[in-house]
mmCIF file of N, CA and C in Angstrom:
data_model
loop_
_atom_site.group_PDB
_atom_site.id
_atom_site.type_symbol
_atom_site.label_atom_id
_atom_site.label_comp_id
_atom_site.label_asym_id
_atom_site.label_seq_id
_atom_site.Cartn_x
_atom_site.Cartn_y
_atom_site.Cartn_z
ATOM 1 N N UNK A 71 15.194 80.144 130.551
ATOM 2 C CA UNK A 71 15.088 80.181 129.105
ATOM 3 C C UNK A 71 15.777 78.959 128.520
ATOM 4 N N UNK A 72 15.252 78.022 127.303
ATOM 5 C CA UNK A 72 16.144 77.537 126.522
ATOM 6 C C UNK A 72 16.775 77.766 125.048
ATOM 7 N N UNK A 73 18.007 77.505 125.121
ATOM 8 C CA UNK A 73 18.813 77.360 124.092
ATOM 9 C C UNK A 73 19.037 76.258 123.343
ATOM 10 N N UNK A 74 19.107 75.901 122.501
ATOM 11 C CA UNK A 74 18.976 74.655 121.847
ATOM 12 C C UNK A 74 18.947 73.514 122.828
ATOM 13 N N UNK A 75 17.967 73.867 123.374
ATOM 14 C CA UNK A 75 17.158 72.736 124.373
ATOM 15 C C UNK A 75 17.766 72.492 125.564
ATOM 16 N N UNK A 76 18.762 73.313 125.724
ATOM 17 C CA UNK A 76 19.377 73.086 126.857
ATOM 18 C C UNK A 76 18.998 74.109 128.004
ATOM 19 N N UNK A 77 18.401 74.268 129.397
ATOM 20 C CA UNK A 77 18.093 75.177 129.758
ATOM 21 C C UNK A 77 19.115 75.853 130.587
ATOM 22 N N UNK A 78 18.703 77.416 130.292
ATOM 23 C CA UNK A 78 19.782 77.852 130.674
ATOM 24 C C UNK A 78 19.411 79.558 131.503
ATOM 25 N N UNK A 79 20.285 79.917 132.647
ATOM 26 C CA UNK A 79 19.787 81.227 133.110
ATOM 27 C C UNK A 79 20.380 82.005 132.640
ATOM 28 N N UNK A 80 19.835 83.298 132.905
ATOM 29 C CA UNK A 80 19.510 84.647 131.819
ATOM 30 C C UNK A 80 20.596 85.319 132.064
ATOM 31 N N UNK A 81 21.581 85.812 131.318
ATOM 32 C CA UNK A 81 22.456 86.398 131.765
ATOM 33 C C UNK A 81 22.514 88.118 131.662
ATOM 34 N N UNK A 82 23.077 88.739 132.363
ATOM 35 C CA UNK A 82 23.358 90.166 131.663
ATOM 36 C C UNK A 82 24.294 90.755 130.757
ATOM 37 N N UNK A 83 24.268 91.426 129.608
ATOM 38 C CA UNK A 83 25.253 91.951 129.111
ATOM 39 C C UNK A 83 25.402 93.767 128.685
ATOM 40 N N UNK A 84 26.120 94.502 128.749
ATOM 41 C CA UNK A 84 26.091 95.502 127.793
ATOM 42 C C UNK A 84 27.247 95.746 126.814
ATOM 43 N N UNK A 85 26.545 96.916 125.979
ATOM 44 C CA UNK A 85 27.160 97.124 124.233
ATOM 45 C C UNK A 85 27.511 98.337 124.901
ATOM 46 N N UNK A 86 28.917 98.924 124.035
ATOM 47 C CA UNK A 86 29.329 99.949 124.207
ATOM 48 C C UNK A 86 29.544 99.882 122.382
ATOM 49 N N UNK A 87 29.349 101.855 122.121
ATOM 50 C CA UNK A 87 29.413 102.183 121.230
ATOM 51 C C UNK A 87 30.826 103.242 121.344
ATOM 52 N N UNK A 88 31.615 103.164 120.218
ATOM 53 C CA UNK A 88 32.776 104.251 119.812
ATOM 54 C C UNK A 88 33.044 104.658 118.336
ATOM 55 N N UNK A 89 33.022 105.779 118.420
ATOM 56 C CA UNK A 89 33.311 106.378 117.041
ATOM 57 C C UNK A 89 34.499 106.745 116.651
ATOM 58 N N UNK A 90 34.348 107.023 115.374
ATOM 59 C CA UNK A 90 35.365 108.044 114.828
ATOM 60 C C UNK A 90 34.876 109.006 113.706
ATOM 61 N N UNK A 91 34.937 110.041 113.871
ATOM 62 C CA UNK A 91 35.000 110.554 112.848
ATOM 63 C C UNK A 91 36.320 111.519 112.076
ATOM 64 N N UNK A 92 36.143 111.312 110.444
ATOM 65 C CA UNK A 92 37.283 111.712 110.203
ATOM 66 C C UNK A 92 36.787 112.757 109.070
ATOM 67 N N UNK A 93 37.533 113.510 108.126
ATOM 68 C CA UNK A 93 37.324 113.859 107.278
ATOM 69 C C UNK A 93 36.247 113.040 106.034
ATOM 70 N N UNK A 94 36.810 111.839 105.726
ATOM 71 C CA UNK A 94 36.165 110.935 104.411
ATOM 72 C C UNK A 94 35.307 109.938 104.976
ATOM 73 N N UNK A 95 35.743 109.585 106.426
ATOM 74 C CA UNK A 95 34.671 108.391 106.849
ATOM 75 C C UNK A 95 34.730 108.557 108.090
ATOM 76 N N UNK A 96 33.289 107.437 108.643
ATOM 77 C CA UNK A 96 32.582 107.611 109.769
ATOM 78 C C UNK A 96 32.739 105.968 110.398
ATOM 79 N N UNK A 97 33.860 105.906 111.507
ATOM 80 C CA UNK A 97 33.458 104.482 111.347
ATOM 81 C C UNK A 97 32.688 104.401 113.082
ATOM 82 N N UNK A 98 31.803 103.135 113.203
ATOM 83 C CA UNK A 98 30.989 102.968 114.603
ATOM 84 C C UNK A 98 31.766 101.423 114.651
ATOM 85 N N UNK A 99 32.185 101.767 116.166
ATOM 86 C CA UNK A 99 32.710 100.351 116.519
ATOM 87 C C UNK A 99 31.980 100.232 117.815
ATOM 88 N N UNK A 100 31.488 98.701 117.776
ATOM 89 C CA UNK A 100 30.455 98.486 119.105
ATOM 90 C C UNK A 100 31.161 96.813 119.625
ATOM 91 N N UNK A 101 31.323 96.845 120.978
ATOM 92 C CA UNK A 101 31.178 95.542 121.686
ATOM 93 C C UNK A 101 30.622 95.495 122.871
ATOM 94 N N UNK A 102 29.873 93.806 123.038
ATOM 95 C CA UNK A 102 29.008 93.560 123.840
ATOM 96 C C UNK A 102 30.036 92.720 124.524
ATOM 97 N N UNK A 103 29.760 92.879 126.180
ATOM 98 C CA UNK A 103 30.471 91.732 126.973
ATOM 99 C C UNK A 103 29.584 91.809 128.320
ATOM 100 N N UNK A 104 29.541 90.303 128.841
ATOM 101 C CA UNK A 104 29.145 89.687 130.091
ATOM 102 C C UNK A 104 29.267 90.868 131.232
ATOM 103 N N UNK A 105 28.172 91.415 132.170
ATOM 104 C CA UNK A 105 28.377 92.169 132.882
ATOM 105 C C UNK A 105 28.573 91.077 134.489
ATOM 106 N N UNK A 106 28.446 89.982 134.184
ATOM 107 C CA UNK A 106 29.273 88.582 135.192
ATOM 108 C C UNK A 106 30.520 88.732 135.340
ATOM 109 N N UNK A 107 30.721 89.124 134.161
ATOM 110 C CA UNK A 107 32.850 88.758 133.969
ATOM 111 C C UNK A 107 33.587 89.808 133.372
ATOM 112 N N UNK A 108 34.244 90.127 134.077
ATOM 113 C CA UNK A 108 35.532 91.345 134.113
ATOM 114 C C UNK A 108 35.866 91.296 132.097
ATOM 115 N N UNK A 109 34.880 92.261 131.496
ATOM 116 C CA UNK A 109 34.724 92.240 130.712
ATOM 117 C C UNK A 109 34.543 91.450 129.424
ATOM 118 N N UNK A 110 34.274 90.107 129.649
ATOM 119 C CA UNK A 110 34.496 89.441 128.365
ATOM 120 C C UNK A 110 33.464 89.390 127.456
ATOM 121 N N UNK A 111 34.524 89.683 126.035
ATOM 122 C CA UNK A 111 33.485 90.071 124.924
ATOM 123 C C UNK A 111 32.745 88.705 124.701
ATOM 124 N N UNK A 112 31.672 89.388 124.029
ATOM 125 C CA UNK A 112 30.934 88.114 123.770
ATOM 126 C C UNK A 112 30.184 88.946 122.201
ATOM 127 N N UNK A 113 30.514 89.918 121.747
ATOM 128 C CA UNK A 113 30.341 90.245 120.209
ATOM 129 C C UNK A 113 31.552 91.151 120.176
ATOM 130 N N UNK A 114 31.861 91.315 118.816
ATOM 131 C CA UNK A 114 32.657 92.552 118.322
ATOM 132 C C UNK A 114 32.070 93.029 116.851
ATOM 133 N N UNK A 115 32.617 94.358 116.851
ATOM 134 C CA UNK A 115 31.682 94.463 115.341
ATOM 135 C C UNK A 115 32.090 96.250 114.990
ATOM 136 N N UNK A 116 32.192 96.152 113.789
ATOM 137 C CA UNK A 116 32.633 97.601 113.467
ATOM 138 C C UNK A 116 31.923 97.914 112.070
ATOM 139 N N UNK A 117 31.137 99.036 111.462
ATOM 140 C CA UNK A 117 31.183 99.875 110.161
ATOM 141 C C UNK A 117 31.932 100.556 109.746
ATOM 142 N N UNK A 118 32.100 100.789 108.679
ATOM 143 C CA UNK A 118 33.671 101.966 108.322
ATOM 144 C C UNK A 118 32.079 102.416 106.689
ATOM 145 N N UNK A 119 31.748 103.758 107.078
ATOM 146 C CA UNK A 119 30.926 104.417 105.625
ATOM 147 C C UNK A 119 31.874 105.414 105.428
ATOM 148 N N UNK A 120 31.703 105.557 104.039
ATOM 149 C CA UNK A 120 32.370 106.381 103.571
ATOM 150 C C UNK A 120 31.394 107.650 102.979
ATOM 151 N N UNK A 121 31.942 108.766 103.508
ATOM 152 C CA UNK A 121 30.745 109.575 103.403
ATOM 153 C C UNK A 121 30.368 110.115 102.470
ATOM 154 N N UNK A 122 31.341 109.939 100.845
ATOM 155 C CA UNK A 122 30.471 110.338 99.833
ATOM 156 C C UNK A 122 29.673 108.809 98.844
ATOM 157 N N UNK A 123 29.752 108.033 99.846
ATOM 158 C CA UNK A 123 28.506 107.168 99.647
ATOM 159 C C UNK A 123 27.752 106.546 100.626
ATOM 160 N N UNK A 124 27.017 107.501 100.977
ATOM 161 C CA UNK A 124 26.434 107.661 102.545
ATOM 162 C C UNK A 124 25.293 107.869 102.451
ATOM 163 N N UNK A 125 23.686 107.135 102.902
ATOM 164 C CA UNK A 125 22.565 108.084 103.487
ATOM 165 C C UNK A 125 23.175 108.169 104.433
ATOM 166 N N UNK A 126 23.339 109.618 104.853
ATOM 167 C CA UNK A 126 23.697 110.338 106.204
ATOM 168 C C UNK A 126 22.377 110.039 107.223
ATOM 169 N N UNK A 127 20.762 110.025 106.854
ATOM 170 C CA UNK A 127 20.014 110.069 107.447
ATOM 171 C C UNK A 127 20.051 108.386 108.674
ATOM 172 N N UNK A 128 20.732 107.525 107.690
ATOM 173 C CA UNK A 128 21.163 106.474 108.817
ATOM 174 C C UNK A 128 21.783 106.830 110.205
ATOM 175 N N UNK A 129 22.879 107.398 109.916
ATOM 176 C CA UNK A 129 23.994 107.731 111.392
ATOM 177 C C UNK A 129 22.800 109.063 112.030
ATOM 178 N N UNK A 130 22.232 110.083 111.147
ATOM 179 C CA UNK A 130 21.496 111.454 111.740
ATOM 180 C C UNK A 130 20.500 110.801 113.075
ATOM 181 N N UNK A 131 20.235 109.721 112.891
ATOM 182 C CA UNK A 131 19.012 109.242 113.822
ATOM 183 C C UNK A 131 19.396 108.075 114.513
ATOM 184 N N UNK A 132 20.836 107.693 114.324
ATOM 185 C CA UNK A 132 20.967 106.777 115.661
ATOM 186 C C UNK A 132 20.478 105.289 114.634
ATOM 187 N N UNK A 133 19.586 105.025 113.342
ATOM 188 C CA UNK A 133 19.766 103.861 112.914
ATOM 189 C C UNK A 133 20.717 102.591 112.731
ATOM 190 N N UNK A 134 22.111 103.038 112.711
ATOM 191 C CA UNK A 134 22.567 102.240 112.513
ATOM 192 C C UNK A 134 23.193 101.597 113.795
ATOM 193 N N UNK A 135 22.900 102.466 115.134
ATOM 194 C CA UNK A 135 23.036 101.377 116.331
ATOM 195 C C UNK A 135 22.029 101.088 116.625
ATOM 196 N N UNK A 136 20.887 101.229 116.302
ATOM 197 C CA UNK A 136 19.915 100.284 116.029
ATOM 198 C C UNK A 136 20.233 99.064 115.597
ATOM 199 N N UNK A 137 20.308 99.209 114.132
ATOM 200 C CA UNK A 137 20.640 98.056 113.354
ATOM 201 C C UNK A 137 22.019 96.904 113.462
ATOM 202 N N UNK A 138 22.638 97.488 114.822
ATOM 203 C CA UNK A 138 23.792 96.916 115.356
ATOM 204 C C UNK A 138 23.373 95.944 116.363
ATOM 205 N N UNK A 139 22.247 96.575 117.274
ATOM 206 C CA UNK A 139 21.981 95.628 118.562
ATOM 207 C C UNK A 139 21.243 94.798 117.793
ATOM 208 N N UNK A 140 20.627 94.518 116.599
ATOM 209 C CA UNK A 140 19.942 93.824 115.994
ATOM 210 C C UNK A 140 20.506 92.534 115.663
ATOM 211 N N UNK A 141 21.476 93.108 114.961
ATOM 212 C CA UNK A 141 22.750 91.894 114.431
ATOM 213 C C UNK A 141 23.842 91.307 115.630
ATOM 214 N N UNK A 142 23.710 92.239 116.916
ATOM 215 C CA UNK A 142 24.372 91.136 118.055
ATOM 216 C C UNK A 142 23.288 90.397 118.921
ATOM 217 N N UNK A 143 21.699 90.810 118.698
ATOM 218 C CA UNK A 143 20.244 90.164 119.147
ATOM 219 C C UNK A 143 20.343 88.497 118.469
ATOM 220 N N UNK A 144 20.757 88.610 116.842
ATOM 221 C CA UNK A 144 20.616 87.462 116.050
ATOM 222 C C UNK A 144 22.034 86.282 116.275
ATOM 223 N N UNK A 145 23.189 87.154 116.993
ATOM 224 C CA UNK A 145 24.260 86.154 116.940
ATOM 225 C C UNK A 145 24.404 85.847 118.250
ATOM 226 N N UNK A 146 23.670 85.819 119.422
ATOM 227 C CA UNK A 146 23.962 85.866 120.399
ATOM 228 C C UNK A 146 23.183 84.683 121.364
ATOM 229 N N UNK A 147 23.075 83.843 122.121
ATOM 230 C CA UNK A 147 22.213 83.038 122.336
ATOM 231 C C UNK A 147 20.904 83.700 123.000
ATOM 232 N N UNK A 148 19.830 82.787 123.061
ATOM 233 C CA UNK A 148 18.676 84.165 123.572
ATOM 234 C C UNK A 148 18.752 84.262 125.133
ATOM 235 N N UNK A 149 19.387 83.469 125.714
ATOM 236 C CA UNK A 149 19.515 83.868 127.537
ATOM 237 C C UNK A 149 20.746 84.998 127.462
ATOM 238 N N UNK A 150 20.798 85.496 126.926
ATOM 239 C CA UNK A 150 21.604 86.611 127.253
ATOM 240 C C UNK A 150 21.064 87.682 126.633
ATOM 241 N N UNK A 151 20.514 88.745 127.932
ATOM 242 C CA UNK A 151 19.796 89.684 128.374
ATOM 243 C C UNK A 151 20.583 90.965 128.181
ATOM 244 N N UNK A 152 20.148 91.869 127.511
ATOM 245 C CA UNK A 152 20.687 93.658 126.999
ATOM 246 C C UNK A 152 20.173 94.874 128.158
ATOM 247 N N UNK A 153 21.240 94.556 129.115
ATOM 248 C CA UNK A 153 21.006 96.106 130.385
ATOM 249 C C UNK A 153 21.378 96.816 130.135
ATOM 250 N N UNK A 154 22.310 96.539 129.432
ATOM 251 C CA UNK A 154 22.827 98.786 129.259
ATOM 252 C C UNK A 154 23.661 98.967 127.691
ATOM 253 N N UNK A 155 23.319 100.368 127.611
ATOM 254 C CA UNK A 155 23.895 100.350 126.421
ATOM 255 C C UNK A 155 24.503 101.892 126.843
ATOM 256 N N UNK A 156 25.830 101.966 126.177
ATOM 257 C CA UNK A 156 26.860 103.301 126.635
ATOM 258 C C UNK A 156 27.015 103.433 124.954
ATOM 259 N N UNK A 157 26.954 105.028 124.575
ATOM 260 C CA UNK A 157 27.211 105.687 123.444
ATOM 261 C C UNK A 157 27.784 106.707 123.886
ATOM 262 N N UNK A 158 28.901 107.034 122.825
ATOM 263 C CA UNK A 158 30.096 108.228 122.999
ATOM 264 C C UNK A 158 28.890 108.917 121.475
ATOM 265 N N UNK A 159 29.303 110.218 122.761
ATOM 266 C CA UNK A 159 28.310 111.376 121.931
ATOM 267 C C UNK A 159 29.232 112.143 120.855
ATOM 268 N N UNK A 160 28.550 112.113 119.757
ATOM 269 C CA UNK A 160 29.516 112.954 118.730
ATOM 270 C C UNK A 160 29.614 114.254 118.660
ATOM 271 N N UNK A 161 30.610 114.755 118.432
ATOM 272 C CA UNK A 161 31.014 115.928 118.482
ATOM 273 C C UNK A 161 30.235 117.236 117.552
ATOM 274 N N UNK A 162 30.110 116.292 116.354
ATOM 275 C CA UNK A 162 29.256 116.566 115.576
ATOM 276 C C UNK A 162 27.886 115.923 115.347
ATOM 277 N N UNK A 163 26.570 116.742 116.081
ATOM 278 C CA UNK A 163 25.571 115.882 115.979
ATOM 279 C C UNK A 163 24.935 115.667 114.223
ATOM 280 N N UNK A 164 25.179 117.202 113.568
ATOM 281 C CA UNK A 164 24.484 117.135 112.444
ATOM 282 C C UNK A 164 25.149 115.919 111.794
ATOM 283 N N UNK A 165 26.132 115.058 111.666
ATOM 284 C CA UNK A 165 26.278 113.616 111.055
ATOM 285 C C UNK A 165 26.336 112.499 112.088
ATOM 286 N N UNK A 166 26.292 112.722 113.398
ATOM 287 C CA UNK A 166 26.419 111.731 113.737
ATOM 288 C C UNK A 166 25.418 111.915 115.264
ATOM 289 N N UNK A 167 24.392 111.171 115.562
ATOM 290 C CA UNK A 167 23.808 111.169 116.586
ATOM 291 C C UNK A 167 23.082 109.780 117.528
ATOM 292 N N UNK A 168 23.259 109.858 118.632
ATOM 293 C CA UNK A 168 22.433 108.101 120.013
ATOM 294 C C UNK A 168 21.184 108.252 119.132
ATOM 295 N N UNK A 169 20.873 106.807 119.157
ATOM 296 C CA UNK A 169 19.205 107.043 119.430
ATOM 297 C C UNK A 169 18.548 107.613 119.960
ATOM 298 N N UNK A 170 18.066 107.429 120.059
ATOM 299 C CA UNK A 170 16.953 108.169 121.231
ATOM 300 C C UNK A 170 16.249 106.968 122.094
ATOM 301 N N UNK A 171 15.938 106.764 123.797
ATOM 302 C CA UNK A 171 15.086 106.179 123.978
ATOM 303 C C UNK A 171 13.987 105.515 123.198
ATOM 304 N N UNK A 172 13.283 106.547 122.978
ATOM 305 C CA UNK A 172 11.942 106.006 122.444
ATOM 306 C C UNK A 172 11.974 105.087 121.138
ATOM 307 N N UNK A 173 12.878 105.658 120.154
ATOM 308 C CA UNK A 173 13.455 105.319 119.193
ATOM 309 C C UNK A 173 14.088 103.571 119.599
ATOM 310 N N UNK A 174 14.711 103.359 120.767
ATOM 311 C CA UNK A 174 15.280 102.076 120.892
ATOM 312 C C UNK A 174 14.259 101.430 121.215
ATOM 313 N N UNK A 175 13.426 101.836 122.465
ATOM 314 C CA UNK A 175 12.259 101.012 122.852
ATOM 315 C C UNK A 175 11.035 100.549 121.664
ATOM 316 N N UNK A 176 10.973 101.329 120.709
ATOM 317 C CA UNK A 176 9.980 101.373 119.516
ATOM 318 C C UNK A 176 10.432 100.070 118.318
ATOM 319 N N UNK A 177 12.204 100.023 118.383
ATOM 320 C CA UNK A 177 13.174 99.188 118.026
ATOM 321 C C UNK A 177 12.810 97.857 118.316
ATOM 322 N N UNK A 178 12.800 97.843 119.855
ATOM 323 C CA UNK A 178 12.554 96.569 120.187
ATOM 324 C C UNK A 178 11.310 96.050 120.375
ATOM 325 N N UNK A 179 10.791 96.613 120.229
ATOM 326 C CA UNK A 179 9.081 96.020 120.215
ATOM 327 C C UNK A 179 9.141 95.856 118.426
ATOM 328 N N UNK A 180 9.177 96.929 117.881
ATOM 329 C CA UNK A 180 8.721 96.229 116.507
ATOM 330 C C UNK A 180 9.702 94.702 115.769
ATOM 331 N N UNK A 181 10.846 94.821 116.761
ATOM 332 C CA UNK A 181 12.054 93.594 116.154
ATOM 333 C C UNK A 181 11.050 92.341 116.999
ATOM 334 N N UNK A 182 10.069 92.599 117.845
ATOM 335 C CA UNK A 182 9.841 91.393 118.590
ATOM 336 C C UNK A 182 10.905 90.584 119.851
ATOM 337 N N UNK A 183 11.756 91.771 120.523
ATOM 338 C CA UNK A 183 12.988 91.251 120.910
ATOM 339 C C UNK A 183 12.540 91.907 122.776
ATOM 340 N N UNK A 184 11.197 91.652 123.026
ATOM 341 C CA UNK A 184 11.106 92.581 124.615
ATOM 342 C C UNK A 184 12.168 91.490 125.811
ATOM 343 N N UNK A 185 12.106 90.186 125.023
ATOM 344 C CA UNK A 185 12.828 89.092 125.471
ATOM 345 C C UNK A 185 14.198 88.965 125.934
ATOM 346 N N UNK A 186 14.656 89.885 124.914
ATOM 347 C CA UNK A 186 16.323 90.471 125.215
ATOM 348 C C UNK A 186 16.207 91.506 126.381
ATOM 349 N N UNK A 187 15.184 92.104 126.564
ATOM 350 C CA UNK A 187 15.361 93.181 127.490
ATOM 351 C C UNK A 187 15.323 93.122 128.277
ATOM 352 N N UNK A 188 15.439 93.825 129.941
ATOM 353 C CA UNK A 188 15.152 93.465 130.899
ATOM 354 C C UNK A 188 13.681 94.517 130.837
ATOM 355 N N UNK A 189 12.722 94.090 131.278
ATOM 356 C CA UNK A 189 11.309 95.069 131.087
ATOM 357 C C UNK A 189 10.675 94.961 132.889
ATOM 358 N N UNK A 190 9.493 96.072 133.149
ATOM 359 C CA UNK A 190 8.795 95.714 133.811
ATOM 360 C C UNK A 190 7.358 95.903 133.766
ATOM 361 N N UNK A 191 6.305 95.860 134.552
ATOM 362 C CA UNK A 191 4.746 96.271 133.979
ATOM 363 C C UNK A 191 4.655 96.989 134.747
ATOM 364 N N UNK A 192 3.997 98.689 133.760
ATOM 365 C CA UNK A 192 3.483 99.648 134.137
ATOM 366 C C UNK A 192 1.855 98.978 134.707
ATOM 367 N N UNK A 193 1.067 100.422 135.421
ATOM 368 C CA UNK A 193 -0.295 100.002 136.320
ATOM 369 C C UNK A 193 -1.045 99.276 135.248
ATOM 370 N N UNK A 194 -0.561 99.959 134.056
ATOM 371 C CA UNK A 194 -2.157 99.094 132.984
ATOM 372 C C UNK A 194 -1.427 97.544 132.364
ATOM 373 N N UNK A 195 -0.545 97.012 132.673
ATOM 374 C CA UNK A 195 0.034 96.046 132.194
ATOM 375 C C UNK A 195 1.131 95.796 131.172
ATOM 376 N N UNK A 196 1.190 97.291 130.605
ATOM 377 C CA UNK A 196 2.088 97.183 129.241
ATOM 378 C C UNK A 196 3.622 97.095 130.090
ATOM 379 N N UNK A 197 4.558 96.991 128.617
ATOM 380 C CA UNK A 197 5.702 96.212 129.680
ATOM 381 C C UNK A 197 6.277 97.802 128.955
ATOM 382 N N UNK A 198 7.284 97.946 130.153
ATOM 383 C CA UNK A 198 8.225 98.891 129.897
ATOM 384 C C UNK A 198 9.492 98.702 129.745
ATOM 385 N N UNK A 199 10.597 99.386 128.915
ATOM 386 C CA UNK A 199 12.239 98.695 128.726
ATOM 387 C C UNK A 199 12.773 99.236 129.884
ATOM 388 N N UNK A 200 13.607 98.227 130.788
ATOM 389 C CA UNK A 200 14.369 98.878 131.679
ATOM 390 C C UNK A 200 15.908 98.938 131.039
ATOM 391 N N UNK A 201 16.187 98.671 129.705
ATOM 392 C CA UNK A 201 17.552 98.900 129.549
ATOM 393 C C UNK A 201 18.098 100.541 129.576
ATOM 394 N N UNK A 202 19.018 100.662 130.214
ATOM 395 C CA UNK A 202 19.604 101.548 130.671
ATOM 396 C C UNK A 202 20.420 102.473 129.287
ATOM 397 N N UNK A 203 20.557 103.415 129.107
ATOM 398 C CA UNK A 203 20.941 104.141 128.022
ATOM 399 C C UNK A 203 21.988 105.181 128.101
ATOM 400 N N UNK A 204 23.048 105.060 128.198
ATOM 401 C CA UNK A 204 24.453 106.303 128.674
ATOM 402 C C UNK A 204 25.199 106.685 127.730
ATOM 403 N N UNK A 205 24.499 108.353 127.187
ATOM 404 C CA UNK A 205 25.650 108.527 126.778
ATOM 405 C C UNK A 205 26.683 109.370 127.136
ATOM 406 N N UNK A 206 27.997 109.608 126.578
ATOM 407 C CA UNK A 206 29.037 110.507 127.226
ATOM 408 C C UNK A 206 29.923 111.046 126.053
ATOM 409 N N UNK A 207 30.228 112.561 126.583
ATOM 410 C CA UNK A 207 30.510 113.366 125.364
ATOM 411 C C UNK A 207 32.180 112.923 125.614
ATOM 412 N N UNK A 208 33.045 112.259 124.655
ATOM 413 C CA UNK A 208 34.555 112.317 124.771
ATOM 414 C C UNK A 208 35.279 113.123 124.342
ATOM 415 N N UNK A 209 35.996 113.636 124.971
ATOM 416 C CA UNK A 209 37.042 114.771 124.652
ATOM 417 C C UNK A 209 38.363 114.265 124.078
ATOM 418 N N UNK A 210 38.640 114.643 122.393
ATOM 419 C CA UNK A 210 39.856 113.802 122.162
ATOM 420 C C UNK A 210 39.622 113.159 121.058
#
């Protein structure tokens, strides 16, 4: 792939997602780092909503980590490739819930971003997302 003309190989990275929820606000903190190197970030990034000025229907469906890998897709150089993504499952789904697969894969095709992904071709040719999707319920 090139980067401002310089060519360059594809690297891997994944985003981890962490929450909080509190009484008045909901904040999502996400970082992406090199799966080459003993963690180094290569985005950081946090929301803090406050929930009586909230569409809730954003966090209900996983949009706004959507709209997160979007904004580390645009700051990030394009040889660096999105394998996995880890989400801490909320405790409370009715305000706070992962995407969904389909929902991410649907993400990245309509953002035009199959480029970030690692993909492969099903028998009829269409490409499929191989990024990996984990989430885990935290206790605490």
């Amino acid at each position: 792939m090139k980067y401002k003309g310089v060519e360059k190989e594809m690297e891997l990275f994944k985003v981890r997602f962490i929450n909080k929820i509190r009484p008045d606000t909901i904040e999502i903190r996400y970082r992406a780092v090199l799966e080459s190197h003993a963690s180094e970030t290569i985005f950081e990034g946090s929301q803090l909503f406050h929930r009586d000025f909230l569409k809730p229907q954003l966090l209900k469906t996983g949009e706004v980590a959507l709209r997160a890998i979007g904004n580390i897709f645009s700051a990030i150089p394009d040889n660096l490739v999105l394998d996995q993504l880890s989400f801490e499952q909320s405790h409370d789904r009715s305000v706070l819930e992962v995407p969904s697969k389909s929902s991410f894969d649907q993400f990245i095709i309509n953002q035009n971003q199959l480029d970030r992904v690692q993909t492969h071709q099903n028998k009829d040719g269409k490409a499929i997302i191989d990024t990996k999707m984990i989430t885990e319920l935290r206790i605490g």
